[in-house]
């Protein structure tokens, strides 16, 4: 297969726009890392008309995928964790071409995992965690147990990713293998949810109680990025926060996170008069005791 792919990546390597090329091989018979392809070629470019361009190839009984990705898209994936295979590809892929040691530098940055980048990722994971937990709790209270189960599974997954990031690691595709080593308490909670013989409502009741404690224990690290942004001004409207450069990636999870923190007295609510009688604008700020 490498002989067949060589002309493809050699052509890309000759272009000044190309920053690096990696080859990722399937490691298992059924591999989620390569989407079942035998080989993946990852080509990183400075810029392109399309941020992601993919081609699929077949040769005899094997198949390969070519992914051409812009530098901007790659960094967005790393920041948001929206393409969880990419970190594995960068760490474990074989470097075929590296312009000015770009790929080596990127891997070094990933290993170092700068604290600032970690804080943003922890904030986003915490916001997703609160969204899933809050919605799951509402479903549970209304006796929609299967919907509640779905949400609590997702909330535990976000809690697991948050714990991994907090410990200075990038969450892998097989995140529960990491969590078993790093935070066995969270792993045990997840295991009890999916393997217990208790009725589903009883399992959920116990899980919500335990989750509340684990969420509280990570509130400071999970909200430090948001609190830092809130401290930049005396008060904020929800629209200003949603469009702030550092918070826009929180997306639709930001409002429910703010309300959760307001309930916990970690965020203050300021009512500002509008033209309508008895109607107030709702502004958010950091309580004096926290600032």
mmCIF file of C-alpha atoms in Angstrom:
data_model
loop_
_atom_site.group_PDB
_atom_site.id
_atom_site.type_symbol
_atom_site.label_atom_id
_atom_site.label_comp_id
_atom_site.label_asym_id
_atom_site.label_seq_id
_atom_site.Cartn_x
_atom_site.Cartn_y
_atom_site.Cartn_z
ATOM 1 C CA UNK A 1 0.000 0.000 0.000
ATOM 2 C CA UNK A 2 2.854 2.425 0.799
ATOM 3 C CA UNK A 3 4.215 2.101 -2.751
ATOM 4 C CA UNK A 4 0.805 3.016 -4.125
ATOM 5 C CA UNK A 5 0.418 6.023 -1.802
ATOM 6 C CA UNK A 6 3.961 7.368 -2.210
ATOM 7 C CA UNK A 7 3.257 9.350 -5.418
ATOM 8 C CA UNK A 8 0.221 10.906 -3.730
ATOM 9 C CA UNK A 9 2.070 12.251 -0.703
ATOM 10 C CA UNK A 10 5.250 13.093 -2.630
ATOM 11 C CA UNK A 11 3.229 15.385 -4.866
ATOM 12 C CA UNK A 12 1.773 17.117 -1.795
ATOM 13 C CA UNK A 13 5.196 17.377 -0.119
ATOM 14 C CA UNK A 14 6.537 19.348 -3.088
ATOM 15 C CA UNK A 15 3.943 22.096 -2.568
ATOM 16 C CA UNK A 16 4.983 25.106 -0.449
ATOM 17 C CA UNK A 17 1.530 25.199 1.129
ATOM 18 C CA UNK A 18 2.085 21.799 2.779
ATOM 19 C CA UNK A 19 3.300 21.892 6.399
ATOM 20 C CA UNK A 20 3.420 18.187 7.209
ATOM 21 C CA UNK A 21 2.306 14.715 6.187
ATOM 22 C CA UNK A 22 1.679 11.740 8.491
ATOM 23 C CA UNK A 23 0.725 8.133 7.837
ATOM 24 C CA UNK A 24 -1.534 6.331 10.307
ATOM 25 C CA UNK A 25 -1.877 2.551 10.082
ATOM 26 C CA UNK A 26 -4.787 0.473 11.353
ATOM 27 C CA UNK A 27 -3.619 -1.177 14.583
ATOM 28 C CA UNK A 28 -6.564 -3.493 15.227
ATOM 29 C CA UNK A 29 -8.870 -5.528 13.011
ATOM 30 C CA UNK A 30 -11.760 -3.199 13.890
ATOM 31 C CA UNK A 31 -10.077 0.149 14.475
ATOM 32 C CA UNK A 32 -12.047 3.282 15.416
ATOM 33 C CA UNK A 33 -8.852 5.321 15.006
ATOM 34 C CA UNK A 34 -8.785 4.973 11.201
ATOM 35 C CA UNK A 35 -12.541 4.520 10.599
ATOM 36 C CA UNK A 36 -11.754 0.913 9.509
ATOM 37 C CA UNK A 37 -9.344 2.086 6.758
ATOM 38 C CA UNK A 38 -6.009 0.269 6.496
ATOM 39 C CA UNK A 39 -4.079 3.517 6.077
ATOM 40 C CA UNK A 40 -4.822 7.198 6.591
ATOM 41 C CA UNK A 41 -2.669 9.956 5.118
ATOM 42 C CA UNK A 42 -2.988 13.231 7.011
ATOM 43 C CA UNK A 43 -1.772 16.256 5.045
ATOM 44 C CA UNK A 44 -1.620 19.546 6.971
ATOM 45 C CA UNK A 45 -1.688 22.689 4.813
ATOM 46 C CA UNK A 46 -1.460 26.402 5.585
ATOM 47 C CA UNK A 47 -4.694 27.269 3.792
ATOM 48 C CA UNK A 48 -7.164 25.821 1.302
ATOM 49 C CA UNK A 49 -10.544 26.550 -0.273
ATOM 50 C CA UNK A 50 -12.004 23.771 1.871
ATOM 51 C CA UNK A 51 -10.846 23.384 5.478
ATOM 52 C CA UNK A 52 -11.202 19.596 5.138
ATOM 53 C CA UNK A 53 -10.788 17.668 1.870
ATOM 54 C CA UNK A 54 -11.040 13.853 1.869
ATOM 55 C CA UNK A 55 -10.368 11.206 -0.778
ATOM 56 C CA UNK A 56 -10.831 7.436 -0.469
ATOM 57 C CA UNK A 57 -8.764 4.858 -2.369
ATOM 58 C CA UNK A 58 -9.009 1.104 -2.935
ATOM 59 C CA UNK A 59 -6.060 -1.112 -3.866
ATOM 60 C CA UNK A 60 -6.645 -4.873 -4.149
ATOM 61 C CA UNK A 61 -8.170 -5.855 -0.776
ATOM 62 C CA UNK A 62 -7.056 -2.708 1.091
ATOM 63 C CA UNK A 63 -8.448 0.784 1.430
ATOM 64 C CA UNK A 64 -6.860 4.125 2.266
ATOM 65 C CA UNK A 65 -8.060 7.637 3.096
ATOM 66 C CA UNK A 66 -6.401 10.962 2.315
ATOM 67 C CA UNK A 67 -7.297 13.842 4.658
ATOM 68 C CA UNK A 68 -6.095 17.315 3.663
ATOM 69 C CA UNK A 69 -6.697 19.661 6.593
ATOM 70 C CA UNK A 70 -5.883 23.344 7.072
ATOM 71 C CA UNK A 71 -3.768 24.448 10.016
ATOM 72 C CA UNK A 72 -6.681 26.533 11.326
ATOM 73 C CA UNK A 73 -9.077 23.576 11.238
ATOM 74 C CA UNK A 74 -6.538 21.315 12.926
ATOM 75 C CA UNK A 75 -6.063 23.752 15.812
ATOM 76 C CA UNK A 76 -9.823 24.160 16.184
ATOM 77 C CA UNK A 77 -10.239 20.384 16.454
ATOM 78 C CA UNK A 78 -7.506 20.232 19.098
ATOM 79 C CA UNK A 79 -9.046 23.084 21.102
ATOM 80 C CA UNK A 80 -12.663 21.926 20.931
ATOM 81 C CA UNK A 81 -12.009 18.186 21.020
ATOM 82 C CA UNK A 82 -14.534 17.888 18.180
ATOM 83 C CA UNK A 83 -12.395 15.371 16.251
ATOM 84 C CA UNK A 84 -11.058 13.038 18.918
ATOM 85 C CA UNK A 85 -8.994 10.941 16.536
ATOM 86 C CA UNK A 86 -6.744 13.844 15.570
ATOM 87 C CA UNK A 87 -4.600 13.805 18.740
ATOM 88 C CA UNK A 88 -3.997 10.065 18.291
ATOM 89 C CA UNK A 89 -3.051 10.643 14.640
ATOM 90 C CA UNK A 90 -0.538 13.326 15.575
ATOM 91 C CA UNK A 91 1.015 11.338 18.435
ATOM 92 C CA UNK A 92 1.115 7.916 16.767
ATOM 93 C CA UNK A 93 1.296 8.686 13.060
ATOM 94 C CA UNK A 94 4.572 8.232 11.186
ATOM 95 C CA UNK A 95 5.914 11.557 9.918
ATOM 96 C CA UNK A 96 6.552 11.333 6.169
ATOM 97 C CA UNK A 97 7.225 15.029 5.603
ATOM 98 C CA UNK A 98 7.811 17.856 8.073
ATOM 99 C CA UNK A 99 8.449 21.378 6.790
ATOM 100 C CA UNK A 100 10.668 23.293 9.214
ATOM 101 C CA UNK A 101 9.820 20.740 11.958
ATOM 102 C CA UNK A 102 6.217 21.970 12.060
ATOM 103 C CA UNK A 103 4.768 18.589 13.081
ATOM 104 C CA UNK A 104 7.462 18.022 15.726
ATOM 105 C CA UNK A 105 6.669 21.438 17.199
ATOM 106 C CA UNK A 106 2.957 20.674 17.199
ATOM 107 C CA UNK A 107 3.523 17.360 18.993
ATOM 108 C CA UNK A 108 5.727 19.067 21.579
ATOM 109 C CA UNK A 109 2.999 21.648 22.200
ATOM 110 C CA UNK A 110 0.447 18.852 22.628
ATOM 111 C CA UNK A 111 2.690 17.065 25.145
ATOM 112 C CA UNK A 112 3.223 20.256 27.127
ATOM 113 C CA UNK A 113 -0.543 21.013 26.985
ATOM 114 C CA UNK A 114 -0.261 24.713 27.985
ATOM 115 C CA UNK A 115 -2.307 25.564 31.069
ATOM 116 C CA UNK A 116 -4.225 28.312 29.244
ATOM 117 C CA UNK A 117 -5.448 25.853 26.610
ATOM 118 C CA UNK A 118 -6.318 23.401 29.348
ATOM 119 C CA UNK A 119 -8.466 25.970 31.165
ATOM 120 C CA UNK A 120 -10.550 26.667 28.061
ATOM 121 C CA UNK A 121 -11.038 22.952 27.369
ATOM 122 C CA UNK A 122 -11.960 22.309 31.010
ATOM 123 C CA UNK A 123 -14.481 25.142 30.843
ATOM 124 C CA UNK A 124 -16.136 23.746 27.723
ATOM 125 C CA UNK A 125 -16.277 20.217 29.142
ATOM 126 C CA UNK A 126 -17.719 21.514 32.422
ATOM 127 C CA UNK A 127 -20.406 23.447 30.522
ATOM 128 C CA UNK A 128 -21.344 20.303 28.559
ATOM 129 C CA UNK A 129 -21.352 18.338 31.816
ATOM 130 C CA UNK A 130 -23.769 20.783 33.459
ATOM 131 C CA UNK A 131 -26.017 20.769 30.387
ATOM 132 C CA UNK A 132 -26.297 16.974 30.379
ATOM 133 C CA UNK A 133 -26.613 16.717 34.152
ATOM 134 C CA UNK A 134 -29.328 19.392 34.389
ATOM 135 C CA UNK A 135 -31.366 18.033 31.482
ATOM 136 C CA UNK A 136 -30.961 14.486 32.798
ATOM 137 C CA UNK A 137 -32.150 15.548 36.245
ATOM 138 C CA UNK A 138 -35.242 17.170 34.702
ATOM 139 C CA UNK A 139 -36.052 13.983 32.769
ATOM 140 C CA UNK A 140 -35.571 11.923 35.937
ATOM 141 C CA UNK A 141 -37.881 14.159 37.984
ATOM 142 C CA UNK A 142 -40.534 13.730 35.273
ATOM 143 C CA UNK A 143 -40.075 9.918 35.297
ATOM 144 C CA UNK A 144 -38.577 9.757 31.795
ATOM 145 C CA UNK A 145 -35.950 7.286 32.964
ATOM 146 C CA UNK A 146 -34.508 6.187 29.609
ATOM 147 C CA UNK A 147 -33.947 9.798 28.542
ATOM 148 C CA UNK A 148 -32.433 10.528 31.950
ATOM 149 C CA UNK A 149 -30.157 7.492 31.558
ATOM 150 C CA UNK A 150 -28.937 8.731 28.173
ATOM 151 C CA UNK A 151 -28.081 12.152 29.602
ATOM 152 C CA UNK A 152 -26.331 10.852 32.719
ATOM 153 C CA UNK A 153 -24.140 8.573 30.572
ATOM 154 C CA UNK A 154 -23.116 11.606 28.517
ATOM 155 C CA UNK A 155 -22.559 13.703 31.645
ATOM 156 C CA UNK A 156 -20.233 11.036 33.066
ATOM 157 C CA UNK A 157 -18.354 11.012 29.774
ATOM 158 C CA UNK A 158 -17.823 14.783 30.023
ATOM 159 C CA UNK A 159 -16.796 14.373 33.668
ATOM 160 C CA UNK A 160 -14.272 11.749 32.573
ATOM 161 C CA UNK A 161 -12.840 14.008 29.863
ATOM 162 C CA UNK A 162 -12.679 16.896 32.346
ATOM 163 C CA UNK A 163 -10.721 14.735 34.811
ATOM 164 C CA UNK A 164 -8.262 13.655 32.107
ATOM 165 C CA UNK A 165 -7.674 17.268 30.994
ATOM 166 C CA UNK A 166 -7.334 18.440 34.608
ATOM 167 C CA UNK A 167 -4.526 15.907 35.048
ATOM 168 C CA UNK A 168 -2.655 17.362 32.058
ATOM 169 C CA UNK A 169 -3.555 14.779 29.409
ATOM 170 C CA UNK A 170 -5.499 14.914 26.172
ATOM 171 C CA UNK A 171 -8.624 12.717 26.212
ATOM 172 C CA UNK A 172 -8.177 9.773 23.872
ATOM 173 C CA UNK A 173 -10.840 8.012 21.814
ATOM 174 C CA UNK A 174 -10.767 5.227 24.444
ATOM 175 C CA UNK A 175 -11.159 7.721 27.285
ATOM 176 C CA UNK A 176 -12.401 5.188 29.858
ATOM 177 C CA UNK A 177 -9.069 3.348 29.740
ATOM 178 C CA UNK A 178 -7.443 6.628 30.760
ATOM 179 C CA UNK A 179 -9.997 7.362 33.467
ATOM 180 C CA UNK A 180 -9.609 3.907 35.022
ATOM 181 C CA UNK A 181 -5.965 4.790 35.737
ATOM 182 C CA UNK A 182 -6.355 8.498 36.525
ATOM 183 C CA UNK A 183 -9.720 8.766 38.324
ATOM 184 C CA UNK A 184 -10.946 5.276 39.359
ATOM 185 C CA UNK A 185 -13.815 6.835 41.334
ATOM 186 C CA UNK A 186 -15.420 8.164 38.135
ATOM 187 C CA UNK A 187 -14.763 4.884 36.340
ATOM 188 C CA UNK A 188 -16.481 2.955 39.156
ATOM 189 C CA UNK A 189 -19.480 5.270 38.964
ATOM 190 C CA UNK A 190 -19.813 4.658 35.235
ATOM 191 C CA UNK A 191 -19.377 0.919 35.691
ATOM 192 C CA UNK A 192 -22.108 0.810 38.329
ATOM 193 C CA UNK A 193 -24.495 2.692 36.063
ATOM 194 C CA UNK A 194 -24.128 0.323 33.110
ATOM 195 C CA UNK A 195 -23.661 -3.017 34.917
ATOM 196 C CA UNK A 196 -25.766 -2.796 38.096
ATOM 197 C CA UNK A 197 -28.734 -5.147 38.587
ATOM 198 C CA UNK A 198 -30.705 -2.408 40.341
ATOM 199 C CA UNK A 199 -33.793 -0.976 38.622
ATOM 200 C CA UNK A 200 -33.031 1.927 36.300
ATOM 201 C CA UNK A 201 -34.732 4.516 38.531
ATOM 202 C CA UNK A 202 -32.743 3.331 41.569
ATOM 203 C CA UNK A 203 -29.468 3.416 39.616
ATOM 204 C CA UNK A 204 -30.198 6.929 38.410
ATOM 205 C CA UNK A 205 -31.133 8.167 41.872
ATOM 206 C CA UNK A 206 -27.798 6.976 43.289
ATOM 207 C CA UNK A 207 -25.879 8.326 40.296
ATOM 208 C CA UNK A 208 -27.359 11.810 40.570
ATOM 209 C CA UNK A 209 -26.394 11.967 44.240
ATOM 210 C CA UNK A 210 -22.821 10.834 43.578
ATOM 211 C CA UNK A 211 -22.490 13.041 40.493
ATOM 212 C CA UNK A 212 -23.503 16.137 42.448
ATOM 213 C CA UNK A 213 -20.517 15.625 44.762
ATOM 214 C CA UNK A 214 -18.075 15.012 41.880
ATOM 215 C CA UNK A 215 -19.354 18.049 39.979
ATOM 216 C CA UNK A 216 -18.992 20.234 43.070
ATOM 217 C CA UNK A 217 -15.416 19.016 43.604
ATOM 218 C CA UNK A 218 -14.498 20.174 40.081
ATOM 219 C CA UNK A 219 -16.436 23.416 40.008
ATOM 220 C CA UNK A 220 -13.424 25.631 40.712
ATOM 221 C CA UNK A 221 -11.237 24.169 37.958
ATOM 222 C CA UNK A 222 -14.167 23.821 35.553
ATOM 223 C CA UNK A 223 -15.286 27.445 35.892
ATOM 224 C CA UNK A 224 -11.967 29.294 36.354
ATOM 225 C CA UNK A 225 -11.850 30.301 32.676
ATOM 226 C CA UNK A 226 -15.412 31.680 32.686
ATOM 227 C CA UNK A 227 -14.825 33.522 35.989
ATOM 228 C CA UNK A 228 -11.674 35.131 34.557
ATOM 229 C CA UNK A 229 -13.665 36.446 31.594
ATOM 230 C CA UNK A 230 -16.481 37.704 33.843
ATOM 231 C CA UNK A 231 -13.923 39.624 35.918
ATOM 232 C CA UNK A 232 -12.941 41.681 32.857
ATOM 233 C CA UNK A 233 -16.076 43.839 33.289
ATOM 234 C CA UNK A 234 -18.426 44.801 36.108
ATOM 235 C CA UNK A 235 -21.376 43.034 34.479
ATOM 236 C CA UNK A 236 -22.311 41.276 31.250
ATOM 237 C CA UNK A 237 -25.419 40.646 29.195
ATOM 238 C CA UNK A 238 -25.885 37.093 27.936
ATOM 239 C CA UNK A 239 -25.445 38.328 24.357
ATOM 240 C CA UNK A 240 -22.073 39.937 25.164
ATOM 241 C CA UNK A 241 -20.898 36.722 26.795
ATOM 242 C CA UNK A 242 -22.134 34.492 23.954
ATOM 243 C CA UNK A 243 -20.185 36.589 21.433
ATOM 244 C CA UNK A 244 -17.009 37.003 23.489
ATOM 245 C CA UNK A 245 -14.082 35.547 21.558
ATOM 246 C CA UNK A 246 -13.053 33.172 24.354
ATOM 247 C CA UNK A 247 -16.571 32.012 25.226
ATOM 248 C CA UNK A 248 -18.203 31.536 21.825
ATOM 249 C CA UNK A 249 -17.035 27.896 21.770
ATOM 250 C CA UNK A 250 -19.184 27.224 24.862
ATOM 251 C CA UNK A 251 -22.093 27.777 22.470
ATOM 252 C CA UNK A 252 -25.582 26.823 23.696
ATOM 253 C CA UNK A 253 -24.204 25.372 26.954
ATOM 254 C CA UNK A 254 -23.174 28.787 28.314
ATOM 255 C CA UNK A 255 -26.635 30.011 29.453
ATOM 256 C CA UNK A 256 -27.405 26.912 31.513
ATOM 257 C CA UNK A 257 -23.911 27.001 33.040
ATOM 258 C CA UNK A 258 -24.476 30.614 34.132
ATOM 259 C CA UNK A 259 -27.840 29.742 35.695
ATOM 260 C CA UNK A 260 -26.312 26.737 37.462
ATOM 261 C CA UNK A 261 -23.558 28.951 38.887
ATOM 262 C CA UNK A 262 -26.099 31.597 39.890
ATOM 263 C CA UNK A 263 -28.010 28.930 41.859
ATOM 264 C CA UNK A 264 -24.733 28.034 43.595
ATOM 265 C CA UNK A 265 -24.033 31.737 44.359
ATOM 266 C CA UNK A 266 -20.883 31.607 42.226
ATOM 267 C CA UNK A 267 -22.305 34.194 39.807
ATOM 268 C CA UNK A 268 -24.359 37.261 40.758
ATOM 269 C CA UNK A 269 -27.478 38.426 38.917
ATOM 270 C CA UNK A 270 -28.020 42.160 38.418
ATOM 271 C CA UNK A 271 -31.431 43.409 37.275
ATOM 272 C CA UNK A 272 -31.259 46.518 35.068
ATOM 273 C CA UNK A 273 -34.419 48.458 34.242
ATOM 274 C CA UNK A 274 -35.881 48.367 30.746
ATOM 275 C CA UNK A 275 -38.507 50.642 29.184
ATOM 276 C CA UNK A 276 -41.159 48.080 30.100
ATOM 277 C CA UNK A 277 -42.692 48.431 33.536
ATOM 278 C CA UNK A 278 -41.539 45.679 35.873
ATOM 279 C CA UNK A 279 -39.302 44.084 33.213
ATOM 280 C CA UNK A 280 -35.550 44.004 33.797
ATOM 281 C CA UNK A 281 -32.485 43.080 31.795
ATOM 282 C CA UNK A 282 -30.599 40.211 33.433
ATOM 283 C CA UNK A 283 -26.845 40.869 33.797
ATOM 284 C CA UNK A 284 -24.156 38.554 35.151
ATOM 285 C CA UNK A 285 -21.117 39.349 37.299
ATOM 286 C CA UNK A 286 -18.659 37.815 39.751
ATOM 287 C CA UNK A 287 -19.708 38.110 43.418
ATOM 288 C CA UNK A 288 -17.477 40.378 45.475
ATOM 289 C CA UNK A 289 -16.302 37.443 47.611
ATOM 290 C CA UNK A 290 -14.947 35.660 44.483
ATOM 291 C CA UNK A 291 -13.360 38.654 42.755
#
